[in-house]
Coordinates of C-alpha atoms in Angstrom, one line a residue:
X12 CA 103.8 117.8 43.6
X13 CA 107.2 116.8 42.7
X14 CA 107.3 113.6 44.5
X15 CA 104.4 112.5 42.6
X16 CA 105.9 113.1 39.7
X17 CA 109.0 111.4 40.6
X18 CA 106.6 108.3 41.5
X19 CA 105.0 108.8 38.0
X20 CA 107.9 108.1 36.4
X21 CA 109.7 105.6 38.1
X22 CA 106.5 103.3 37.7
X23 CA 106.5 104.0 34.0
X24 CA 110.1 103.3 33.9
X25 CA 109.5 99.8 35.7
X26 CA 106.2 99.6 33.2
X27 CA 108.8 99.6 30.2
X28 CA 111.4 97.1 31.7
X29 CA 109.8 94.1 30.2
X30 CA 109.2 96.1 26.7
X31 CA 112.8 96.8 26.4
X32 CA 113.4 93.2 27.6
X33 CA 111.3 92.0 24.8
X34 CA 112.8 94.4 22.4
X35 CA 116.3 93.2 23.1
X36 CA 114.9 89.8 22.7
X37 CA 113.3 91.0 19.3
X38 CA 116.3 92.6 18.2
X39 CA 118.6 88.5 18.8
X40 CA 115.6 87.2 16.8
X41 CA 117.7 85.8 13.9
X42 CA 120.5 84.5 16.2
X43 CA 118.0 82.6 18.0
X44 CA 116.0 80.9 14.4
X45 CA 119.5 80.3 13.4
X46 CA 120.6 78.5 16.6
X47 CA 117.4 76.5 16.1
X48 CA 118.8 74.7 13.2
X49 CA 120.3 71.3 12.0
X50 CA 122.7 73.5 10.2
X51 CA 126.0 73.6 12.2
X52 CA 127.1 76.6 10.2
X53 CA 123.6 78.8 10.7
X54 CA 124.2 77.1 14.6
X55 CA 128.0 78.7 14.6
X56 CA 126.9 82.2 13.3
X57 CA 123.7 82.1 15.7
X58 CA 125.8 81.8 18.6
X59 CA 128.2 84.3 17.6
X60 CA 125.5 87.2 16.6
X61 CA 123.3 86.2 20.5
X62 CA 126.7 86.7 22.3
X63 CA 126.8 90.3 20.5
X64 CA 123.3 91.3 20.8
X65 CA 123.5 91.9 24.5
X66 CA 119.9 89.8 25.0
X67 CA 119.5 89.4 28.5
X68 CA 118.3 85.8 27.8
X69 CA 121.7 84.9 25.6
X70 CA 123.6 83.5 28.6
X71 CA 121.0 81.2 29.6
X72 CA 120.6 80.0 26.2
X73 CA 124.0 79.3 26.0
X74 CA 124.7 77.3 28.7
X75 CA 121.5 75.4 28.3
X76 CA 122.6 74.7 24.6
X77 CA 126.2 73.7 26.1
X78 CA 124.4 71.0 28.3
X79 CA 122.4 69.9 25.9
X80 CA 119.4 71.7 27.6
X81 CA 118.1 73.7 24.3
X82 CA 115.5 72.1 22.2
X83 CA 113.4 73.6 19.1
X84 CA 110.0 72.9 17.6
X85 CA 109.7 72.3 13.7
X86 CA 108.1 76.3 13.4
X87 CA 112.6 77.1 14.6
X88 CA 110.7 78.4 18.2
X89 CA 113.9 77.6 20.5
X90 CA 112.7 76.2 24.6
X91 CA 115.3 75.7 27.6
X92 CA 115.0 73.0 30.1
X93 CA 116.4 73.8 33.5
X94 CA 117.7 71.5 35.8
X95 CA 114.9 70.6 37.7
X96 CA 113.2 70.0 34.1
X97 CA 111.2 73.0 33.3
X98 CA 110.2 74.4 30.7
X99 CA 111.2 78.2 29.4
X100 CA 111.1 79.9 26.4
X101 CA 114.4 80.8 25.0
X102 CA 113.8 84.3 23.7
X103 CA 112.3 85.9 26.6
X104 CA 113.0 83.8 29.4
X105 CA 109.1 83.5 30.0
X106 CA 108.0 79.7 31.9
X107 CA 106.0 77.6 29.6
X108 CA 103.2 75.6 31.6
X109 CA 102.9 72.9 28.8
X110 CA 106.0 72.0 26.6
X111 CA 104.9 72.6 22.7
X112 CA 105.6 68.7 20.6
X113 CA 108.2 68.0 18.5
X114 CA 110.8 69.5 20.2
X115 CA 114.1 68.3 18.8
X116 CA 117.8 68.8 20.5
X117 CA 120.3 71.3 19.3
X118 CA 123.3 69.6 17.9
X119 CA 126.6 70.0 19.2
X120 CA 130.1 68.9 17.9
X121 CA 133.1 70.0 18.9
X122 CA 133.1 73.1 16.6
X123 CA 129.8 73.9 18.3
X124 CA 131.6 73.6 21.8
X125 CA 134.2 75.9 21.2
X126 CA 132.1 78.5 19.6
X127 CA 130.0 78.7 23.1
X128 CA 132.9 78.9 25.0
X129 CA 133.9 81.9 23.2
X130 CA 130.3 83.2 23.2
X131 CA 130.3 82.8 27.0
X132 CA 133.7 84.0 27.4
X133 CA 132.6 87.3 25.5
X134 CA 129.1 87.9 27.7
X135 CA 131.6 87.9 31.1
X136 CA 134.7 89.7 30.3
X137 CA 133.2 92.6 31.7
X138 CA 131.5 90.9 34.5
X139 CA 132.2 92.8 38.1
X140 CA 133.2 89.4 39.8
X141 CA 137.0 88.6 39.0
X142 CA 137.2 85.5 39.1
X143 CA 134.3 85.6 35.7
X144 CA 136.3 87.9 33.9
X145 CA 139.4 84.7 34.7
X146 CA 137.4 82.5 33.4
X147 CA 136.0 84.3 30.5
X148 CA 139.5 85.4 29.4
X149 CA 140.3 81.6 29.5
X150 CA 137.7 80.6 27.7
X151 CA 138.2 83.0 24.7
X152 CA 142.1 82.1 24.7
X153 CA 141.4 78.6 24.2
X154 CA 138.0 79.3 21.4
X155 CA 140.5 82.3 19.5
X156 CA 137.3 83.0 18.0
X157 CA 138.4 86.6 16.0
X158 CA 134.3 87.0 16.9
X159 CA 135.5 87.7 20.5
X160 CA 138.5 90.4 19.9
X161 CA 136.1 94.0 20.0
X162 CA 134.8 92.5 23.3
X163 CA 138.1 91.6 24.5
X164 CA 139.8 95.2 23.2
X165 CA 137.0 97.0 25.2
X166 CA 137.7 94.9 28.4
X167 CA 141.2 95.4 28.4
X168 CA 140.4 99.1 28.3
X169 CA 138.6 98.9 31.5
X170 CA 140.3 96.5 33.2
X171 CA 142.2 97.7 36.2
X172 CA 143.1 94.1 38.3
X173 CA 146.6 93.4 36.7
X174 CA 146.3 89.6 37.0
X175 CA 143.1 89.6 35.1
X176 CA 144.6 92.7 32.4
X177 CA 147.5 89.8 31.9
X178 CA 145.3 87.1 30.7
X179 CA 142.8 89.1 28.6
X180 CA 146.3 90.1 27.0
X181 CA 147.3 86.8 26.2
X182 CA 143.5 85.9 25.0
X183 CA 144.0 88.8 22.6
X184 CA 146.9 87.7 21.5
X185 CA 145.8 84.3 21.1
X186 CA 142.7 85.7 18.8
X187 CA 145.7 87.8 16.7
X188 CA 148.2 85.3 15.9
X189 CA 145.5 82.3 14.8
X190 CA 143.8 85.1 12.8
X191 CA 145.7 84.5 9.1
X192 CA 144.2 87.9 8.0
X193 CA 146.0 89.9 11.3
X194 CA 148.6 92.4 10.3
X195 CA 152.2 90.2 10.7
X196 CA 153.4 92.8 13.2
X197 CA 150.8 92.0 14.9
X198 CA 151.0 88.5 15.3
X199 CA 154.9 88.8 15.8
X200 CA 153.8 91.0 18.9
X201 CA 151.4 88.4 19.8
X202 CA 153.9 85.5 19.3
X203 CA 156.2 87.9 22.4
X204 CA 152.6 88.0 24.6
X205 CA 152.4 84.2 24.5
X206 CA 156.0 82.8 25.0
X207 CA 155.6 84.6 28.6
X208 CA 153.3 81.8 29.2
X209 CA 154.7 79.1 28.0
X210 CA 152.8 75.9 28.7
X211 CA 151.2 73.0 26.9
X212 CA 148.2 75.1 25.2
X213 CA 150.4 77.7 23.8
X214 CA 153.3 75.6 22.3
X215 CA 150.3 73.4 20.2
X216 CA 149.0 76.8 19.1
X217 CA 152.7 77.9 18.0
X218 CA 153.3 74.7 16.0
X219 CA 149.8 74.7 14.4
X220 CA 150.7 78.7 13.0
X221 CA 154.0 77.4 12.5
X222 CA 152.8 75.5 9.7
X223 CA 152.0 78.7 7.3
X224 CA 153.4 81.1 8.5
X225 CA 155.5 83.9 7.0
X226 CA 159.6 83.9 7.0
X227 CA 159.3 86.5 9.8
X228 CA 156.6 85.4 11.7
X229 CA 158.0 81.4 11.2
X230 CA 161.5 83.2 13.1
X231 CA 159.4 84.2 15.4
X232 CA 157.3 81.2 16.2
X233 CA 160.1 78.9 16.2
X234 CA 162.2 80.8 18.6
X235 CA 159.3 80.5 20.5
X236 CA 158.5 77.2 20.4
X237 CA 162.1 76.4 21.7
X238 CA 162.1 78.8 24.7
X239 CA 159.6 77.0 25.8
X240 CA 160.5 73.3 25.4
X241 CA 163.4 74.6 27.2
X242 CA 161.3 75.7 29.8
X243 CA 159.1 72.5 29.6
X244 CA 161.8 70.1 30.3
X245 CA 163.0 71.9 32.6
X246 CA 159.8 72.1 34.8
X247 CA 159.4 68.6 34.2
X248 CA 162.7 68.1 36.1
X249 CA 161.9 69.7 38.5
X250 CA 158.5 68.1 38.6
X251 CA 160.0 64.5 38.7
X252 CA 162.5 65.8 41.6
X253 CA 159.6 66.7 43.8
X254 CA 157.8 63.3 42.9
X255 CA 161.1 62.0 43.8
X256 CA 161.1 63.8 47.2
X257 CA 157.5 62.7 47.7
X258 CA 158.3 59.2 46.9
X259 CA 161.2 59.6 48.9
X260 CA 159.0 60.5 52.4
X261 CA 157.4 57.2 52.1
X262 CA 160.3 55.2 51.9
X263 CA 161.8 57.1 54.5
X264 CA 158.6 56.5 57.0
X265 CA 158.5 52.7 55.9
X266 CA 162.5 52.4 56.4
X267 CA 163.1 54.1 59.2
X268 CA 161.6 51.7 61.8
X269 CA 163.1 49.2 60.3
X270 CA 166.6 51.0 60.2
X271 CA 166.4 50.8 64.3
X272 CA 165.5 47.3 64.6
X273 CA 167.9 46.2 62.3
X274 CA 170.5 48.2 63.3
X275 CA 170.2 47.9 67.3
X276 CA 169.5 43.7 67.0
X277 CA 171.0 42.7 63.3
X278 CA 166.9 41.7 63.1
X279 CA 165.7 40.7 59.4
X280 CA 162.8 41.5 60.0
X281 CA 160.1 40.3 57.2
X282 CA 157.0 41.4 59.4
X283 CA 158.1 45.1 59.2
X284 CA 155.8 45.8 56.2
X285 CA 153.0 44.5 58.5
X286 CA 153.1 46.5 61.0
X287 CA 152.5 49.0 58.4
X288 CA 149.5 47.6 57.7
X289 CA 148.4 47.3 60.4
X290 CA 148.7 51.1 61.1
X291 CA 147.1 51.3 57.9
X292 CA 143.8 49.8 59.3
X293 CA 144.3 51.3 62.5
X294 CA 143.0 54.7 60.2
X295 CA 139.9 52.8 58.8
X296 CA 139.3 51.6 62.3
X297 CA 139.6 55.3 63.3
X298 CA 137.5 57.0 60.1
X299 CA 134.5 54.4 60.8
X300 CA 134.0 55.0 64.4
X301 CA 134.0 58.9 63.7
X302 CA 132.1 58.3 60.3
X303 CA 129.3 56.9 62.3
X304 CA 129.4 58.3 65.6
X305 CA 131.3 61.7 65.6
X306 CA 130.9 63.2 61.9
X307 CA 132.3 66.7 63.1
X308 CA 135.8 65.4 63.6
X309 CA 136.3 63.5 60.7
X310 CA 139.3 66.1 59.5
X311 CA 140.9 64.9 62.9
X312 CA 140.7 61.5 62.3
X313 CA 144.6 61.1 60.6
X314 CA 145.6 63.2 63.8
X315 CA 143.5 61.0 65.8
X316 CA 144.8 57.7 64.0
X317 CA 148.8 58.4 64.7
X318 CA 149.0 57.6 67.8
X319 CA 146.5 54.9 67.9
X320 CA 148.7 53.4 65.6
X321 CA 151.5 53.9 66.7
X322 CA 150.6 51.9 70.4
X323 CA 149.1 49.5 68.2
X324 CA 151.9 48.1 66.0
X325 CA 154.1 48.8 68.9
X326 CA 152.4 46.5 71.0
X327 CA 152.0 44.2 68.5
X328 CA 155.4 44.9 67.9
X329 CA 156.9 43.8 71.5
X330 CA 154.6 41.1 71.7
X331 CA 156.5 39.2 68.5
X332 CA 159.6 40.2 70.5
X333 CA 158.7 38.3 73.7
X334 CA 157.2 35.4 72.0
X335 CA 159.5 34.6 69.2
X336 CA 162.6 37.0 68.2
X337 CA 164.3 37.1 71.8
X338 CA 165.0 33.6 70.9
X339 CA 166.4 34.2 68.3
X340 CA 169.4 36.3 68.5
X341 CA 172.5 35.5 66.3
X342 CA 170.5 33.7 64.2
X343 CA 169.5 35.9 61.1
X344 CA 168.6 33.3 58.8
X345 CA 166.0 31.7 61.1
X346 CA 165.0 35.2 62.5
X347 CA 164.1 35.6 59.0
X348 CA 162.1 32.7 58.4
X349 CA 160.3 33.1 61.6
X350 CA 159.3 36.7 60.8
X351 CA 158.1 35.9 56.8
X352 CA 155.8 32.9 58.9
X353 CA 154.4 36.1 61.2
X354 CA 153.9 38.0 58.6
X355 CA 151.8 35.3 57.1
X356 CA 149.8 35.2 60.1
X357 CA 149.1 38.9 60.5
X358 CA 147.7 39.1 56.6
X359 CA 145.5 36.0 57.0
X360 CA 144.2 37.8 60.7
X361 CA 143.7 41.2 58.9
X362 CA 141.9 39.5 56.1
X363 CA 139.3 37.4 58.1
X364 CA 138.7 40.4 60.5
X365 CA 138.3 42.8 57.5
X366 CA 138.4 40.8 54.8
X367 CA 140.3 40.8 51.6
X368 CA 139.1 43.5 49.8
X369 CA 140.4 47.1 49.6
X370 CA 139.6 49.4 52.1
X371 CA 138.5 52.8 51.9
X372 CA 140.6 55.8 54.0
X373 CA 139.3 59.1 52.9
X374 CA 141.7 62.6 52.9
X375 CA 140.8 65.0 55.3
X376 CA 140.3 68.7 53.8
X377 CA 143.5 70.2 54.2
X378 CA 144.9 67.6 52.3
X379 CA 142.8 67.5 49.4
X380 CA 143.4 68.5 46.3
X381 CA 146.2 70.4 44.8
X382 CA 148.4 73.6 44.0
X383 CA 150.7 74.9 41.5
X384 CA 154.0 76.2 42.4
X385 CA 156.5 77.7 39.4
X386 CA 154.4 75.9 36.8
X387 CA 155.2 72.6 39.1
X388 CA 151.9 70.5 40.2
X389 CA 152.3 69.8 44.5
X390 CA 149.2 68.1 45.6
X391 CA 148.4 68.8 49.1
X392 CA 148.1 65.2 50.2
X393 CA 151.9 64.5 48.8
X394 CA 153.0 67.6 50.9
X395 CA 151.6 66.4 54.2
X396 CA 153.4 63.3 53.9
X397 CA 156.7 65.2 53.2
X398 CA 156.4 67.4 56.4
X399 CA 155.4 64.4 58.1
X400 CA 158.2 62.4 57.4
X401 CA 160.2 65.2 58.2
X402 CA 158.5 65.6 61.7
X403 CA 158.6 61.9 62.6
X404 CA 162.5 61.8 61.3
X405 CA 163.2 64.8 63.8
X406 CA 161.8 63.4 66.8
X407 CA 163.2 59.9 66.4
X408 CA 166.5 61.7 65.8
X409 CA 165.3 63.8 69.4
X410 CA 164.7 60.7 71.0
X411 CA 167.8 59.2 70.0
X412 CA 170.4 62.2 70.8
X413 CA 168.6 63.5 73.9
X414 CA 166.7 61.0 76.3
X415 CA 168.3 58.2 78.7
X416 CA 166.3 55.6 76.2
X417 CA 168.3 57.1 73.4
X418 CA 171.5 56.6 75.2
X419 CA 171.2 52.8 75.9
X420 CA 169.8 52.5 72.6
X421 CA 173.3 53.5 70.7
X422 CA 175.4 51.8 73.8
X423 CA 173.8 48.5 72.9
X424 CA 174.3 49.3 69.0
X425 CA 177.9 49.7 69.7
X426 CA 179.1 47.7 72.1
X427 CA 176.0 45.1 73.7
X428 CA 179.0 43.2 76.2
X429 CA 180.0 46.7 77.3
X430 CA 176.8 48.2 77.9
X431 CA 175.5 45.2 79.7
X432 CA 178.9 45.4 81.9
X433 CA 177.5 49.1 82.6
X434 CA 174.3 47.8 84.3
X435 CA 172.3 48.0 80.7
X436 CA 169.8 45.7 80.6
X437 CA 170.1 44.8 77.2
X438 CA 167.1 42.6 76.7
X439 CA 164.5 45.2 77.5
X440 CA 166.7 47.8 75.4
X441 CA 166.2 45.1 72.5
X442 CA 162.3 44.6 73.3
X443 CA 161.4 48.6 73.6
X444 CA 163.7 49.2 70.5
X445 CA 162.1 47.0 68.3
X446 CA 158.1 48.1 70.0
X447 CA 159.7 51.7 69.0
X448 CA 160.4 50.4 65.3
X449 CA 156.6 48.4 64.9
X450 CA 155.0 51.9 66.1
X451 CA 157.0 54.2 63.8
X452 CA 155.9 51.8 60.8
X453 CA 152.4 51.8 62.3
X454 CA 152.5 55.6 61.7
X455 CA 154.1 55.1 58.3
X456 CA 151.0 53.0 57.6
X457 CA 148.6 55.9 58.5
X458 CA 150.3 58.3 56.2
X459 CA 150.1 55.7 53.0
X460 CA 146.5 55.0 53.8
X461 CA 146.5 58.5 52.0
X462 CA 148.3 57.0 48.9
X463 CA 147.9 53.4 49.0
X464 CA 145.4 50.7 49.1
X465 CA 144.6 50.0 52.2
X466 CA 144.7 46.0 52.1
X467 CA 146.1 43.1 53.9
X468 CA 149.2 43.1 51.0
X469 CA 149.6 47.2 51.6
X470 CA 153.7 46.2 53.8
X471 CA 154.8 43.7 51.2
X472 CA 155.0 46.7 48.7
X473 CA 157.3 48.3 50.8
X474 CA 159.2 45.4 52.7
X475 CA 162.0 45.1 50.0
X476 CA 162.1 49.2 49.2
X477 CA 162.4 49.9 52.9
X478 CA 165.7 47.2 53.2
X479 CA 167.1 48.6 49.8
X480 CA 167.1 52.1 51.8
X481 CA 168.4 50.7 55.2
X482 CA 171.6 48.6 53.4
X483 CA 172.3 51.3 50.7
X484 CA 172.5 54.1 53.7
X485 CA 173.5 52.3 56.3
X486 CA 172.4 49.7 58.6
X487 CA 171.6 51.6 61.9
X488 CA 171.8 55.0 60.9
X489 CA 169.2 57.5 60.8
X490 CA 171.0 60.6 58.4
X491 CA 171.9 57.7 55.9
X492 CA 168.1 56.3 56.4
X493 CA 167.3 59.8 55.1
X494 CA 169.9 60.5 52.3
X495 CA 169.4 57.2 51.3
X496 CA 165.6 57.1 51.0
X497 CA 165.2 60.9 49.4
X498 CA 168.1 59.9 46.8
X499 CA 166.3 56.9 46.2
X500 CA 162.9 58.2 45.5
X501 CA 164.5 60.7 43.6
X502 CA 166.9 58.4 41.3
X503 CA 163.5 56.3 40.3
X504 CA 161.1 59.0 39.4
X505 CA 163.7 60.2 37.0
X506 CA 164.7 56.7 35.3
X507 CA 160.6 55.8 35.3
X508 CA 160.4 57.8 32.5
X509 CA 163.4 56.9 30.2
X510 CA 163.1 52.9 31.3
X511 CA 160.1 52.5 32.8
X512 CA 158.6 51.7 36.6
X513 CA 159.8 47.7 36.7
X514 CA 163.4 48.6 34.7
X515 CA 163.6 51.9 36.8
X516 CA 163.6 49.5 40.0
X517 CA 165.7 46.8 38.4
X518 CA 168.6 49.5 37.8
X519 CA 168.2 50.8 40.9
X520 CA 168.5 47.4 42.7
X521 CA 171.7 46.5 40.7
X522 CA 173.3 49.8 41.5
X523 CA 172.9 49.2 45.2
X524 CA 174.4 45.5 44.9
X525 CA 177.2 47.0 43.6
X526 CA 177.9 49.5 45.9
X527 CA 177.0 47.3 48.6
X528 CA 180.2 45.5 46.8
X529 CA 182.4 48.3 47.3
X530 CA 181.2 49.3 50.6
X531 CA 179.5 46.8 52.8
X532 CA 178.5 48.8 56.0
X533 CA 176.5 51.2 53.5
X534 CA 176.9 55.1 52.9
X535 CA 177.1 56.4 56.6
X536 CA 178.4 53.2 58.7
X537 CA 178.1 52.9 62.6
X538 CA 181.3 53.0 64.2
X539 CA 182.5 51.7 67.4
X540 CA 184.1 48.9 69.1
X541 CA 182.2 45.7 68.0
X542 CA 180.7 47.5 65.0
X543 CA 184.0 47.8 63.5
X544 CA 185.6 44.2 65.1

């Protein structure tokens, strides 16, 4: 007997679901005949009065209206278009099988725009899902729509996850201190809430109260407002020191080949910046074959590509050795003639194989898109290159310190009669060193396929940067390859801003020629016998 009864009223509860729906609906009737208006004002206070009357349909509405999805009929009846191009009828959420004529878009400025985001903000501050009640507090602290401050008091009374308690807190205070009618203790408090944060948003929101303001509050405002330029500038050091150390990575992974070749042989080697190319299209070569063929791997394709490339330009590499440079030894100026011809020849053989256009090299996942780190921007892709510089710098530096190649390597650099005296045989020393060099700028040329164009003139962007870093640290030597390229990077993305990119370059070019002046061998010179003779 009392099971049926429970039965009984359960299906006379779910009976009265859609009645209360309705009657919820009923009860938002004038927010939605206002919304369905040419009247911005009656549009503004519509929106404001559906977020607050708890309609289950308001949301919908809201968004449809902020995407330009909301449409009325001349008799102010308000219809919703999904997607997929459906019709439904605003108030009750009901699908309409024909669409009625006449219908006519909602208008929306930017006023209009703001007053949703509020609306929405409002309907899911007290949303179970986190990451809503984020956004939601977001979106009220940029409307400051007063309309939104009971909802946002209630949530914060609620709210138990402290990140999300910390931004409601500034979203209040955002509402307070733009409200002119707020108690000024109140919006001095508020002013306290806001400095904490202390970005872009907030200081245009303290110079816009700063305006008319009272004596106290002004005080307020404006210590305010200088806390956090302070703060501003100096997060934007310390934003253009890790562009500098970013920029720095790359010069360091173009240089750093050519800081062996040059140093082991006294090579000027203009085809050093091709090679980089051409590690650069080893990638695309790579990325097509698993774009078509292998799909599933494409996030191993850069890990793939590396030491493609590097065998690549590195027989490409000892192949211009053989053929042209071994003949010319002692004889930098034609060395450097003969290797701006090559480098001629690669770009016109990379353009009719691939032609001239850009290429596309896409990112993997792990190095898409980007973080933020103490209020400083790191994108992923940047970062990779950094560690990777890092890693190719320490096991060049392993090579060089710890094998039997490494040895002969730095015999050769310091004294090539002595070491070929020892049994050294020099020659192939000179050919392997400068195959090592090509392949360490073919894997330079994978890691600015991530930043770069990838297209036949991809090395000459680098060739001059990359000789700038090996003469100002010095020639030959790896820990002045690195100061010298980091310091580099570093000194440019801090004069970009004050002189500009082609001035910033300029400077930095005359500084080295005059330190070049006072010390020729560079910032961290060889030493040894015929080095120093």
């Amino acid at each position: 007997m009392r099971a049926s009864r429970l039965v009984a009223v359960f299906g006379l509860l779910f009976a009265l679901l859609p009645c209360a729906v309705a009657v919820r609906a009923q009860d938002a009737g004038p927010a939605f005949a206002d919304i369905a208006s040419d009247n911005f004002n009656r549009i503004e206070a519509g929106i404001t009065a559906l977020a607050g009357s708890g309609a289950p349909t308001a949301a919908p509405t809201l968004e449809a209206l902020a995407e330009g999805r909301l449409f009325f009929t001349p008799s102010r009846d308000l219809f919703l278009k999904d997607k997929a191009g459906a019709t439904f009828d605003a108030r009750t959420g009901a699908a309409v099988t024909e669409a009625p004529g006449g219908l006519k878009p909602v208008r929306v400025n930017n006023r209009i725009r703001r007053a949703i985001d509020a609306a929405l903000g409002t309907l899911t501050l007290l949303s179970p899902d986190p990451a809503k009640r984020r956004a939601a507090a977001e979106a009220v602290f940029k409307s400051r729509d007063a309309a939104a401050l009971p909802a946002l008091e209630a949530a914060l009374a609620k709210e138990q996850d402290a990140g999300v308690r910390k931004l409601l807190a500034r979203a209040r205070a955002a509402v307070v201190i733009a409200d002119k009618s707020a108690p000024e203790g109140a919006r001095v408090a508020a002013v306290e809430v806001l400095a904490e944060r202390g970005d872009q948003d907030v200081l245009a929101l303290f110079n816009t109260v700063k305006a008319d303001a009272p004596p106290a509050l002004k005080t307020t405002v404006e210590a305010g407002v200088a806390a956090i330029e302070r703060r501003m500038q100096l997060l934007e050091g310390v934003q253009n020191a890790w562009y500098g150390l970013s920029l720095g990575s790359v010069l360091l992974l173009a240089a750093i080949g050519l800081a062996i070749t040059f140093g082991v042989m006294g090579i000027i080697n203009m085809a050093h910046g091709e090679m980089v190319m051409i590690g650069a299209y080893t990638t695309f070569v790579v990325q097509e074959v698993i774009r078509t063929r292998f799909p599933g791997l494409f996030d191993w394709s850069l890990a793939i590509a590396v030491p493609l490339a590097f065998l690549t330009a590195g027989a490409v590499g000892l192949l211009l050795e053989r053929t042209v440079i071994r003949f010319l030894y002692g004889r930098p100026l034609e060395t450097l003639l003969a290797t701006w011809g090559v480098s001629l020849m690669l770009q016109q053989a990379v353009r009719s194989l691939f032609g001239p256009n850009n290429r596309e090299v896409g990112a993997p996942a792990f190095m898409s898109g980007s973080t933020e780190v103490l209020g400083v921007s790191v994108a992923y892709g940047r970062l990779w290159i950094v560690v990777f510089g890092l890693i190719v710098f320490t096991a060049l530096f392993v090579v060089l310190r710890a094998t039997s190649f490494g040895l002969k390597m730095r015999a050769v650099t310091q004294n090539r009669k002595m070491a070929a005296s020892m049994g050294i045989r020099t020659p192939w020393v000179d050919a392997l060193t400068f195959a090592l060099g090509s392949g360490i700028a073919g894997i330079a040329g994978v890691a600015l396929s991530q930043i770069d164009n990838v297209s036949p003139n991809l090395g000459q962007s680098y060739i001059i940067d990359s000789f700038m870093v090996v003469v100002f640290g010095g020639v030959g030597n790896l820990w002045g390859t690195l100061f010298a390229a980091l310091s580099l990077g570093v000194a440019n993305k801090f004069l970009e801003p004050v002189a500009g990119a082609v001035l910033g370059k300029i400077l930095v070019l005359v500084f080295i020629i005059l330190f070049i002046q006072k010390r020729p061998r560079g910032l961290f010179a060889l030493k040894g016998r015929a080095v120093e003779a």
